[in-house]
Amino acid sequence: MLLYCQSITPRLQYVTDFIGRQIFGEAFQLTTDSFYFNDYTGPKINYSSTGISNEELIINNYSLLFENSIEQQNPSCFEINGFKAFFKTGGDYPFDIFAATFYLLSRYEEYLPHQTDMYGRYGHENSLAFKEGFLNIPLINIWLEDFKKVLKEKFSMLSRYRSGQYSMFNFLPTYDIDEAFAFKNKGLVKSIGGIARSVANGEWSMVNERLKVLRAKKEDPYDAFEWMDKLHAKNNLQPIYFFHVAAKKGKYDKNILPSYPAMQQLIKQHAGKYAIGIHPSWASGDEEDLLNEEIKILGSASGKKITSSRQHYIRFTLPRTFRRLIAAGIKDDYSMGYGSINGFRASVASSFYWYDLKKEQQTDLLLHPFCFMEANSFFEQKYLPQRAYEEMMYYYNRVKAVNGELITIWHNSFLGSYKPFAGWRDVYAEFVRQVSGET
């Protein structure tokens, strides 16, 4: 596919690479030579306001991809074929799909002044997707399906082109190990303190359960690891585990210390069977040296080179966090989603390279967006297990319809025997059975 434009910019190169690979498995070829474009006999897109040849698809461009600054855009949405779009222009396609896709993928709006939530994160209420009601759909994938149809109708020779690299639906379960155990391996002081708090609050059943666990008469309520192993084996799944290995504890960093033998063993066991990644501590977001230290700790415990990550509490700011990950040797990050609501933060169900908007360049950091986290359903949306199951199935159907990748986040704490989470592992097991049985 040849695309003509008056100027080839890093933004345009980035988004045409993404769209071309998604639709056809290869990037678009770009040219500024109108004579070469006119003589070209294959499928071609004229990304300008002036016609060049008879056999071309014209998309009048919006200015965004030819700018080199970050300015308020104020996109206005309209409906086309049952879905939302913005950056409406003239030509043979009703909106600038290249500029609109770039706006969403680059998280352009997150570089602009915005309100933060209680954790200092970009509030999902700021986003265009939330305001316009398309946060719960992979809008970019939907656009590309529609765009592909238009291209094939215009250029009959495209029927022989191979599909894009994400032409097959894929389900990828992932887990954040924030707290490996509820009661075990906490140390004497912490265990006594936990018992004292439960007594003060009149939680006698909790006291009894903790004592049984400490006397090895009952499994720790967060210890669901064997159950998870059996679930994966039964359904032929290869998940990713993200381990929280904070070198020091804090308000949001509660896991047992990585120096504990139990934590070392847990990491080693999982690294031998699955892909693992770092779940950087909350403290590492404020103390830069901690990130490299934690990656080193996890690498030493697992015997693997750590190149994948997901931010604890989904706490990241652009471009600072992703630049730090790149500097630390991270190649794949799984944080692109919200820690306050489920949905598609970047409006896509496909992985994509992070574009550093301030440096105006594509990076080698590959982002893998998730759309469902059980903690959002439980803590933020106040769903009961059955409602959460319905939500998971909704996202499964949405992602499968566009042959995307469905990435979910669960925590071992929800999959054990902890009473407040009763019923959650049952619906997860049913969901996994449904999805794995149909793929």
Short mmCIF file of C-alpha atoms in Angstrom, two decimals:
data_model
loop_
_atom_site.label_atom_id
_atom_site.label_comp_id
_atom_site.label_asym_id
_atom_site.label_seq_id
_atom_site.Cartn_x
_atom_site.Cartn_y
_atom_site.Cartn_z
CA MET A 1 0.00 0.00 0.00
CA LEU A 2 1.51 3.31 -1.11
CA LEU A 3 0.57 6.49 0.74
CA TYR A 4 1.27 9.95 -0.63
CA CYS A 5 1.72 12.91 1.69
CA GLN A 6 3.35 16.30 1.33
CA SER A 7 5.66 15.68 4.28
CA ILE A 8 6.79 12.49 6.05
CA THR A 9 6.88 13.12 9.78
CA PRO A 10 7.76 10.79 12.68
CA ARG A 11 4.11 10.83 13.77
CA LEU A 12 2.88 9.82 10.33
CA GLN A 13 5.54 7.13 9.96
CA TYR A 14 4.61 5.70 13.36
CA VAL A 15 0.88 5.46 12.82
CA THR A 16 1.07 4.20 9.22
CA ASP A 17 3.46 1.48 10.39
CA PHE A 18 0.94 0.43 13.05
CA ILE A 19 -2.11 0.56 10.79
CA GLY A 20 -0.37 -1.14 7.86
CA ARG A 21 0.87 -4.00 10.02
CA GLN A 22 -2.51 -4.40 11.66
CA ILE A 23 -4.40 -4.62 8.36
CA PHE A 24 -1.92 -6.22 5.96
CA GLY A 25 0.97 -7.43 8.09
CA GLU A 26 3.35 -4.85 6.65
CA ALA A 27 3.88 -1.10 7.01
CA PHE A 28 2.60 1.35 4.42
CA GLN A 29 5.13 2.69 1.94
CA LEU A 30 5.27 6.50 2.10
CA THR A 31 6.19 8.94 -0.64
CA THR A 32 6.20 12.69 -1.21
CA ASP A 33 6.75 12.26 -4.96
CA SER A 34 3.44 12.96 -6.72
CA PHE A 35 4.77 11.70 -10.07
CA TYR A 36 5.84 8.37 -8.58
CA PHE A 37 2.47 8.15 -6.82
CA ASN A 38 0.59 8.89 -10.04
CA ASP A 39 2.46 6.18 -11.96
CA TYR A 40 2.11 3.56 -9.23
CA THR A 41 -0.25 0.77 -10.33
CA GLY A 42 -0.94 -0.80 -6.95
CA PRO A 43 -3.35 0.31 -4.19
CA LYS A 44 -2.62 3.85 -3.05
CA ILE A 45 -3.89 6.43 -0.58
CA ASN A 46 -3.65 10.14 -1.22
CA TYR A 47 -3.26 11.70 2.23
CA SER A 48 -3.65 15.31 1.15
CA SER A 49 -6.29 17.77 0.00
CA THR A 50 -5.43 17.67 -3.72
CA GLY A 51 -6.28 14.85 -6.10
CA ILE A 52 -3.41 13.30 -8.05
CA SER A 53 -4.68 10.29 -10.00
CA ASN A 54 -7.92 8.56 -10.88
CA GLU A 55 -7.15 5.33 -9.02
CA GLU A 56 -6.61 6.54 -5.48
CA LEU A 57 -8.37 6.70 -2.13
CA ILE A 58 -8.30 10.27 -0.86
CA ILE A 59 -8.17 11.07 2.85
CA ASN A 60 -7.97 14.77 3.59
CA ASN A 61 -5.55 15.16 6.47
CA TYR A 62 -6.08 16.80 9.82
CA SER A 63 -3.07 18.84 10.98
CA LEU A 64 -2.09 16.68 13.98
CA LEU A 65 0.46 14.44 12.28
CA PHE A 66 2.28 17.41 10.77
CA GLU A 67 2.70 19.29 14.04
CA ASN A 68 5.71 18.98 16.33
CA SER A 69 4.22 20.43 19.50
CA ILE A 70 1.65 19.32 22.04
CA GLU A 71 -1.43 21.52 21.88
CA GLN A 72 -5.05 21.28 23.01
CA GLN A 73 -6.94 19.51 20.22
CA ASN A 74 -10.59 19.42 21.38
CA PRO A 75 -11.71 16.61 19.06
CA SER A 76 -15.41 16.60 18.23
CA CYS A 77 -17.01 13.18 17.91
CA PHE A 78 -19.63 12.08 15.40
CA GLU A 79 -21.12 8.72 14.44
CA ILE A 80 -20.32 6.65 11.37
CA ASN A 81 -21.58 3.12 10.70
CA GLY A 82 -22.61 2.75 14.34
CA PHE A 83 -19.33 3.81 15.96
CA LYS A 84 -17.76 7.05 17.12
CA ALA A 85 -15.08 8.92 15.16
CA PHE A 86 -13.42 12.33 15.29
CA PHE A 87 -11.14 14.61 13.23
CA LYS A 88 -13.81 14.78 10.52
CA THR A 89 -12.41 15.74 7.11
CA GLY A 90 -13.32 15.47 3.44
CA GLY A 91 -12.30 12.95 0.80
CA ASP A 92 -13.27 9.31 0.29
CA TYR A 93 -13.21 8.49 4.00
CA PRO A 94 -15.21 10.54 6.50
CA PHE A 95 -12.45 11.19 9.05
CA ASP A 96 -8.68 11.23 9.37
CA ILE A 97 -8.19 7.71 10.68
CA PHE A 98 -4.42 8.21 10.85
CA ALA A 99 -4.56 11.31 13.06
CA ALA A 100 -7.37 9.91 15.23
CA THR A 101 -5.51 6.63 15.77
CA PHE A 102 -2.33 8.52 16.66
CA TYR A 103 -4.20 10.71 19.14
CA LEU A 104 -5.47 7.65 21.02
CA LEU A 105 -2.36 5.44 20.78
CA SER A 106 0.07 8.17 21.83
CA ARG A 107 -2.18 9.04 24.80
CA TYR A 108 -1.91 12.61 23.58
CA GLU A 109 -4.48 13.83 26.09
CA GLU A 110 -2.36 12.56 29.00
CA TYR A 111 0.34 15.08 28.15
CA LEU A 112 -2.13 17.96 28.49
CA PRO A 113 -3.15 19.55 31.82
CA HIS A 114 -5.53 17.20 33.63
CA GLN A 115 -6.99 16.16 36.96
CA THR A 116 -5.36 13.29 38.84
CA ASP A 117 -7.05 10.76 41.09
CA MET A 118 -6.31 9.99 44.75
CA TYR A 119 -3.21 8.04 43.74
CA GLY A 120 -1.82 10.80 41.53
CA ARG A 121 -2.75 8.94 38.34
CA TYR A 122 -4.36 10.29 35.18
CA GLY A 123 -8.07 10.20 35.96
CA HIS A 124 -10.07 8.18 33.46
CA GLU A 125 -12.82 10.82 33.67
CA ASN A 126 -10.52 13.17 31.71
CA SER A 127 -10.35 10.92 28.68
CA LEU A 128 -12.22 11.41 25.44
CA ALA A 129 -13.13 7.71 25.49
CA PHE A 130 -14.92 8.06 28.84
CA LYS A 131 -16.62 11.35 27.97
CA GLU A 132 -17.84 10.07 24.60
CA GLY A 133 -18.84 6.61 25.82
CA PHE A 134 -16.38 4.42 23.91
CA LEU A 135 -14.05 3.44 26.76
CA ASN A 136 -15.55 -0.06 26.80
CA ILE A 137 -14.83 -0.89 23.14
CA PRO A 138 -11.57 -1.35 21.16
CA LEU A 139 -12.46 1.55 18.89
CA ILE A 140 -9.23 1.57 16.89
CA ASN A 141 -9.64 -2.10 15.99
CA ILE A 142 -13.21 -1.38 14.92
CA TRP A 143 -12.00 1.52 12.77
CA LEU A 144 -9.41 -0.69 11.12
CA GLU A 145 -11.94 -3.39 10.31
CA ASP A 146 -14.11 -0.77 8.61
CA PHE A 147 -11.14 0.83 6.86
CA LYS A 148 -9.99 -2.55 5.53
CA LYS A 149 -13.40 -3.12 3.96
CA VAL A 150 -13.29 0.28 2.27
CA LEU A 151 -9.81 -0.39 0.91
CA LYS A 152 -10.79 -3.80 -0.44
CA GLU A 153 -13.87 -2.35 -2.11
CA LYS A 154 -11.71 0.32 -3.75
CA PHE A 155 -8.82 -1.96 -4.71
CA SER A 156 -9.85 -5.48 -5.73
CA MET A 157 -6.24 -6.69 -5.79
CA LEU A 158 -6.13 -6.41 -1.97
CA SER A 159 -8.11 -9.61 -1.60
CA ARG A 160 -4.86 -11.55 -2.05
CA TYR A 161 -3.01 -9.65 0.72
CA ARG A 162 -2.28 -11.59 3.85
CA SER A 163 -3.95 -10.52 7.08
CA GLY A 164 -2.29 -8.41 9.73
CA GLN A 165 -0.12 -9.75 12.51
CA TYR A 166 -3.02 -9.76 14.96
CA SER A 167 -5.46 -11.66 12.76
CA MET A 168 -6.05 -14.35 15.40
CA PHE A 169 -7.80 -13.78 18.71
CA ASN A 170 -5.62 -14.51 21.73
CA PHE A 171 -6.36 -14.72 25.44
CA LEU A 172 -3.50 -13.87 27.78
CA PRO A 173 -4.14 -14.25 31.52
CA THR A 174 -1.80 -12.22 33.72
CA TYR A 175 -1.38 -12.01 37.49
CA ASP A 176 -0.06 -9.40 39.88
CA ILE A 177 1.46 -10.94 43.00
CA ASP A 178 1.04 -7.95 45.32
CA GLU A 179 0.78 -10.09 48.45
CA ALA A 180 1.82 -13.69 48.10
CA PHE A 181 0.39 -14.68 51.48
CA ALA A 182 -2.17 -13.25 53.88
CA PHE A 183 -0.74 -14.71 57.11
CA LYS A 184 2.26 -16.94 56.37
CA ASN A 185 5.84 -15.71 56.32
CA LYS A 186 4.98 -12.34 57.84
CA GLY A 187 7.37 -12.56 60.76
CA LEU A 188 6.59 -12.63 64.49
CA VAL A 189 6.08 -8.89 65.02
CA LYS A 190 3.70 -8.48 62.09
CA SER A 191 1.75 -11.63 63.00
CA ILE A 192 1.28 -10.45 66.60
CA GLY A 193 0.23 -7.03 65.33
CA GLY A 194 -2.31 -8.59 62.97
CA ILE A 195 -3.81 -10.68 65.74
CA ALA A 196 -4.00 -7.63 68.02
CA ARG A 197 -5.84 -5.60 65.36
CA SER A 198 -8.32 -8.40 64.76
CA VAL A 199 -8.97 -8.72 68.52
CA ALA A 200 -9.48 -4.97 68.84
CA ASN A 201 -12.00 -5.07 65.98
CA GLY A 202 -13.79 -8.09 67.36
CA GLU A 203 -12.80 -10.21 64.33
CA TRP A 204 -12.50 -13.49 66.20
CA SER A 205 -12.98 -15.64 63.11
CA MET A 206 -10.00 -13.85 61.55
CA VAL A 207 -7.92 -14.52 64.67
CA ASN A 208 -8.88 -18.19 64.55
CA GLU A 209 -8.07 -18.47 60.84
CA ARG A 210 -4.69 -16.78 61.24
CA LEU A 211 -3.71 -19.10 64.09
CA LYS A 212 -4.73 -22.19 62.11
CA VAL A 213 -2.60 -21.02 59.16
CA LEU A 214 0.38 -20.28 61.39
CA ARG A 215 0.07 -23.75 62.97
CA ALA A 216 -0.05 -25.28 59.45
CA LYS A 217 -3.56 -26.63 60.04
CA LYS A 218 -5.03 -24.62 57.18
CA GLU A 219 -3.85 -23.22 53.85
CA ASP A 220 -3.10 -19.51 53.70
CA PRO A 221 -6.20 -17.80 52.19
CA TYR A 222 -4.07 -16.05 49.53
CA ASP A 223 -2.19 -19.21 48.55
CA ALA A 224 -3.99 -20.11 45.34
CA PHE A 225 -0.86 -20.94 43.35
CA GLU A 226 -1.40 -24.70 43.06
CA TRP A 227 -5.02 -24.16 42.05
CA MET A 228 -3.89 -21.67 39.41
CA ASP A 229 -1.34 -24.14 38.06
CA LYS A 230 -4.02 -26.78 37.60
CA LEU A 231 -6.31 -24.26 35.88
CA HIS A 232 -3.58 -23.33 33.39
CA ALA A 233 -2.63 -26.93 32.68
CA LYS A 234 -6.24 -27.97 32.17
CA ASN A 235 -6.90 -25.12 29.73
CA ASN A 236 -3.49 -25.10 28.01
CA LEU A 237 -2.64 -21.54 29.06
CA GLN A 238 0.69 -19.75 29.37
CA PRO A 239 0.12 -16.77 31.71
CA ILE A 240 2.49 -14.06 32.86
CA TYR A 241 3.17 -13.45 36.55
CA PHE A 242 4.28 -10.02 37.74
CA PHE A 243 6.08 -10.19 41.08
CA HIS A 244 6.11 -7.36 43.58
CA VAL A 245 9.57 -7.55 45.19
CA ALA A 246 9.77 -4.31 47.14
CA ALA A 247 13.04 -4.13 49.05
CA LYS A 248 11.24 -2.22 51.79
CA LYS A 249 7.64 -2.17 52.96
CA GLY A 250 5.29 0.79 52.88
CA LYS A 251 1.64 1.75 52.79
CA TYR A 252 1.21 0.37 49.26
CA ASP A 253 4.07 -2.15 49.33
CA LYS A 254 2.91 -4.99 51.57
CA ASN A 255 4.39 -8.14 50.09
CA ILE A 256 6.77 -10.25 52.13
CA LEU A 257 10.38 -9.23 51.60
CA PRO A 258 12.06 -10.80 48.55
CA SER A 259 14.88 -12.02 50.80
CA TYR A 260 12.51 -14.44 52.56
CA PRO A 261 13.07 -18.09 51.49
CA ALA A 262 9.34 -18.54 50.83
CA MET A 263 9.33 -15.65 48.35
CA GLN A 264 12.52 -16.85 46.72
CA GLN A 265 11.02 -20.30 46.27
CA LEU A 266 7.74 -18.95 44.91
CA ILE A 267 9.54 -16.85 42.30
CA LYS A 268 11.83 -19.70 41.26
CA GLN A 269 8.94 -22.14 40.91
CA HIS A 270 6.98 -19.82 38.65
CA ALA A 271 9.97 -18.70 36.61
CA GLY A 272 10.56 -22.35 35.77
CA LYS A 273 7.08 -22.75 34.28
CA TYR A 274 5.86 -19.34 33.13
CA ALA A 275 6.92 -15.95 31.85
CA ILE A 276 7.47 -13.49 34.68
CA GLY A 277 7.92 -9.75 34.99
CA ILE A 278 8.57 -7.04 37.54
CA HIS A 279 5.74 -5.33 39.41
CA PRO A 280 7.64 -2.21 40.53
CA SER A 281 6.95 -1.00 44.04
CA TRP A 282 5.05 2.16 44.80
CA ALA A 283 8.22 3.53 46.36
CA SER A 284 10.14 3.00 43.12
CA GLY A 285 7.92 5.60 41.50
CA ASP A 286 9.45 8.19 43.81
CA GLU A 287 12.95 6.78 44.32
CA GLU A 288 14.46 6.12 40.92
CA ASP A 289 17.26 3.80 42.05
CA LEU A 290 14.74 1.31 43.45
CA LEU A 291 13.48 0.21 40.04
CA ASN A 292 16.86 -1.12 38.94
CA GLU A 293 17.37 -2.71 42.35
CA GLU A 294 14.05 -4.53 42.21
CA ILE A 295 14.68 -5.77 38.66
CA LYS A 296 18.05 -7.08 39.83
CA ILE A 297 16.44 -8.82 42.84
CA LEU A 298 13.81 -10.53 40.69
CA GLY A 299 16.39 -11.52 38.10
CA SER A 300 18.61 -13.05 40.76
CA ALA A 301 15.75 -14.98 42.37
CA SER A 302 14.36 -16.27 39.08
CA GLY A 303 17.56 -16.85 37.15
CA LYS A 304 16.00 -14.96 34.23
CA LYS A 305 16.65 -11.65 32.52
CA ILE A 306 13.70 -9.40 33.42
CA THR A 307 12.38 -7.46 30.43
CA SER A 308 8.62 -7.24 31.22
CA SER A 309 6.78 -5.06 33.70
CA ARG A 310 3.46 -3.82 34.98
CA GLN A 311 3.18 -0.84 37.28
CA HIS A 312 1.88 -1.41 40.80
CA TYR A 313 -1.57 0.23 41.17
CA ILE A 314 -1.23 1.01 37.43
CA ARG A 315 0.70 4.07 38.58
CA PHE A 316 2.46 5.77 35.68
CA THR A 317 2.89 9.20 34.18
CA LEU A 318 3.93 10.06 30.64
CA PRO A 319 6.62 10.24 29.54
CA ARG A 320 8.60 9.81 32.79
CA THR A 321 7.61 6.26 33.78
CA PHE A 322 8.08 4.68 30.37
CA ARG A 323 11.42 6.41 29.84
CA ARG A 324 12.61 4.95 33.14
CA LEU A 325 11.46 1.49 32.13
CA ILE A 326 13.37 1.72 28.86
CA ALA A 327 16.50 2.89 30.68
CA ALA A 328 16.15 -0.13 33.00
CA GLY A 329 16.05 -2.57 30.09
CA ILE A 330 12.31 -3.23 29.98
CA LYS A 331 11.07 -4.20 26.52
CA ASP A 332 7.42 -5.06 27.19
CA ASP A 333 5.03 -3.27 29.52
CA TYR A 334 1.53 -4.39 30.49
CA SER A 335 0.31 -1.27 32.33
CA MET A 336 -1.82 0.30 29.58
CA GLY A 337 -5.20 0.33 31.24
CA TYR A 338 -6.85 2.04 34.19
CA GLY A 339 -6.63 1.13 37.85
CA SER A 340 -9.96 2.82 38.45
CA ILE A 341 -12.27 1.40 35.79
CA ASN A 342 -12.23 -1.40 33.24
CA GLY A 343 -12.01 -0.63 29.55
CA PHE A 344 -9.56 0.25 26.79
CA ARG A 345 -7.34 3.13 27.91
CA ALA A 346 -5.73 3.47 24.47
CA SER A 347 -8.91 2.31 22.68
CA VAL A 348 -7.13 -0.71 21.24
CA ALA A 349 -6.92 -4.47 21.85
CA SER A 350 -3.56 -4.96 20.13
CA SER A 351 -0.02 -4.34 21.30
CA PHE A 352 1.76 -1.24 20.02
CA TYR A 353 5.06 0.54 20.47
CA TRP A 354 5.11 3.53 22.77
CA TYR A 355 5.55 6.85 21.02
CA ASP A 356 7.44 9.40 23.13
CA LEU A 357 5.46 12.49 22.27
CA LYS A 358 7.88 14.94 23.82
CA LYS A 359 10.86 13.48 21.96
CA GLU A 360 8.75 12.91 18.84
CA GLN A 361 9.99 9.38 18.28
CA GLN A 362 8.81 5.79 18.36
CA THR A 363 10.51 3.74 21.05
CA ASP A 364 11.27 0.03 21.37
CA LEU A 365 8.96 -0.33 24.38
CA LEU A 366 6.07 -2.54 23.34
CA LEU A 367 2.82 -1.84 25.22
CA HIS A 368 0.31 -4.63 25.83
CA PRO A 369 -3.05 -3.12 26.88
CA PHE A 370 -5.38 -4.86 29.32
CA CYS A 371 -9.11 -4.19 29.54
CA PHE A 372 -10.20 -6.10 32.66
CA MET A 373 -8.88 -6.21 36.21
CA GLU A 374 -10.91 -7.93 38.89
CA ALA A 375 -9.87 -5.34 41.50
CA ASN A 376 -11.62 -2.65 39.45
CA SER A 377 -14.81 -4.72 39.39
CA PHE A 378 -14.66 -5.40 43.12
CA PHE A 379 -13.35 -2.19 44.67
CA GLU A 380 -14.33 0.48 42.14
CA GLN A 381 -17.44 -0.84 40.41
CA LYS A 382 -18.69 -2.79 43.47
CA TYR A 383 -19.66 -5.81 41.38
CA LEU A 384 -20.62 -9.18 42.76
CA PRO A 385 -18.91 -12.22 41.18
CA GLN A 386 -21.69 -13.00 38.69
CA ARG A 387 -21.77 -9.40 37.45
CA ALA A 388 -17.98 -9.48 37.06
CA TYR A 389 -18.30 -12.68 35.04
CA GLU A 390 -20.75 -10.97 32.72
CA GLU A 391 -18.34 -8.06 32.38
CA MET A 392 -15.47 -10.42 31.48
CA MET A 393 -17.61 -12.15 28.88
CA TYR A 394 -18.57 -8.78 27.43
CA TYR A 395 -14.90 -7.89 26.92
CA TYR A 396 -14.16 -11.34 25.56
CA ASN A 397 -16.85 -10.97 22.91
CA ARG A 398 -15.73 -7.44 22.04
CA VAL A 399 -12.10 -8.41 21.61
CA LYS A 400 -12.79 -11.63 19.77
CA ALA A 401 -15.00 -9.78 17.28
CA VAL A 402 -11.97 -7.77 16.12
CA ASN A 403 -9.44 -10.61 16.46
CA GLY A 404 -7.60 -8.74 19.17
CA GLU A 405 -5.73 -9.85 22.27
CA LEU A 406 -7.68 -10.10 25.50
CA ILE A 407 -5.42 -9.43 28.50
CA THR A 408 -6.90 -9.79 31.97
CA ILE A 409 -5.40 -9.04 35.38
CA TRP A 410 -6.11 -11.13 38.46
CA HIS A 411 -4.46 -11.33 41.86
CA ASN A 412 -3.79 -14.53 43.76
CA SER A 413 -5.67 -13.04 46.73
CA PHE A 414 -8.96 -13.19 44.77
CA LEU A 415 -8.37 -16.80 43.79
CA GLY A 416 -7.75 -18.28 47.23
CA SER A 417 -10.08 -18.88 50.18
CA TYR A 418 -10.23 -15.35 51.60
CA LYS A 419 -13.89 -14.95 52.59
CA PRO A 420 -14.49 -11.41 51.27
CA PHE A 421 -13.60 -12.76 47.81
CA ALA A 422 -15.80 -15.85 48.01
CA GLY A 423 -17.15 -16.84 44.61
CA TRP A 424 -14.59 -14.94 42.57
CA ARG A 425 -12.37 -17.86 41.68
CA ASP A 426 -15.41 -19.86 40.63
CA VAL A 427 -16.45 -17.28 38.05
CA TYR A 428 -12.85 -16.92 36.88
CA ALA A 429 -12.56 -20.67 36.36
CA GLU A 430 -15.80 -20.67 34.39
CA PHE A 431 -14.63 -17.73 32.30
CA VAL A 432 -11.32 -19.46 31.52
CA ARG A 433 -13.20 -22.62 30.58
CA GLN A 434 -15.51 -20.71 28.24
CA VAL A 435 -12.74 -18.72 26.54
CA SER A 436 -10.27 -21.58 26.24
CA GLY A 437 -12.93 -23.91 24.94
CA GLU A 438 -13.86 -21.58 22.13
CA THR A 439 -10.42 -20.44 20.94
#
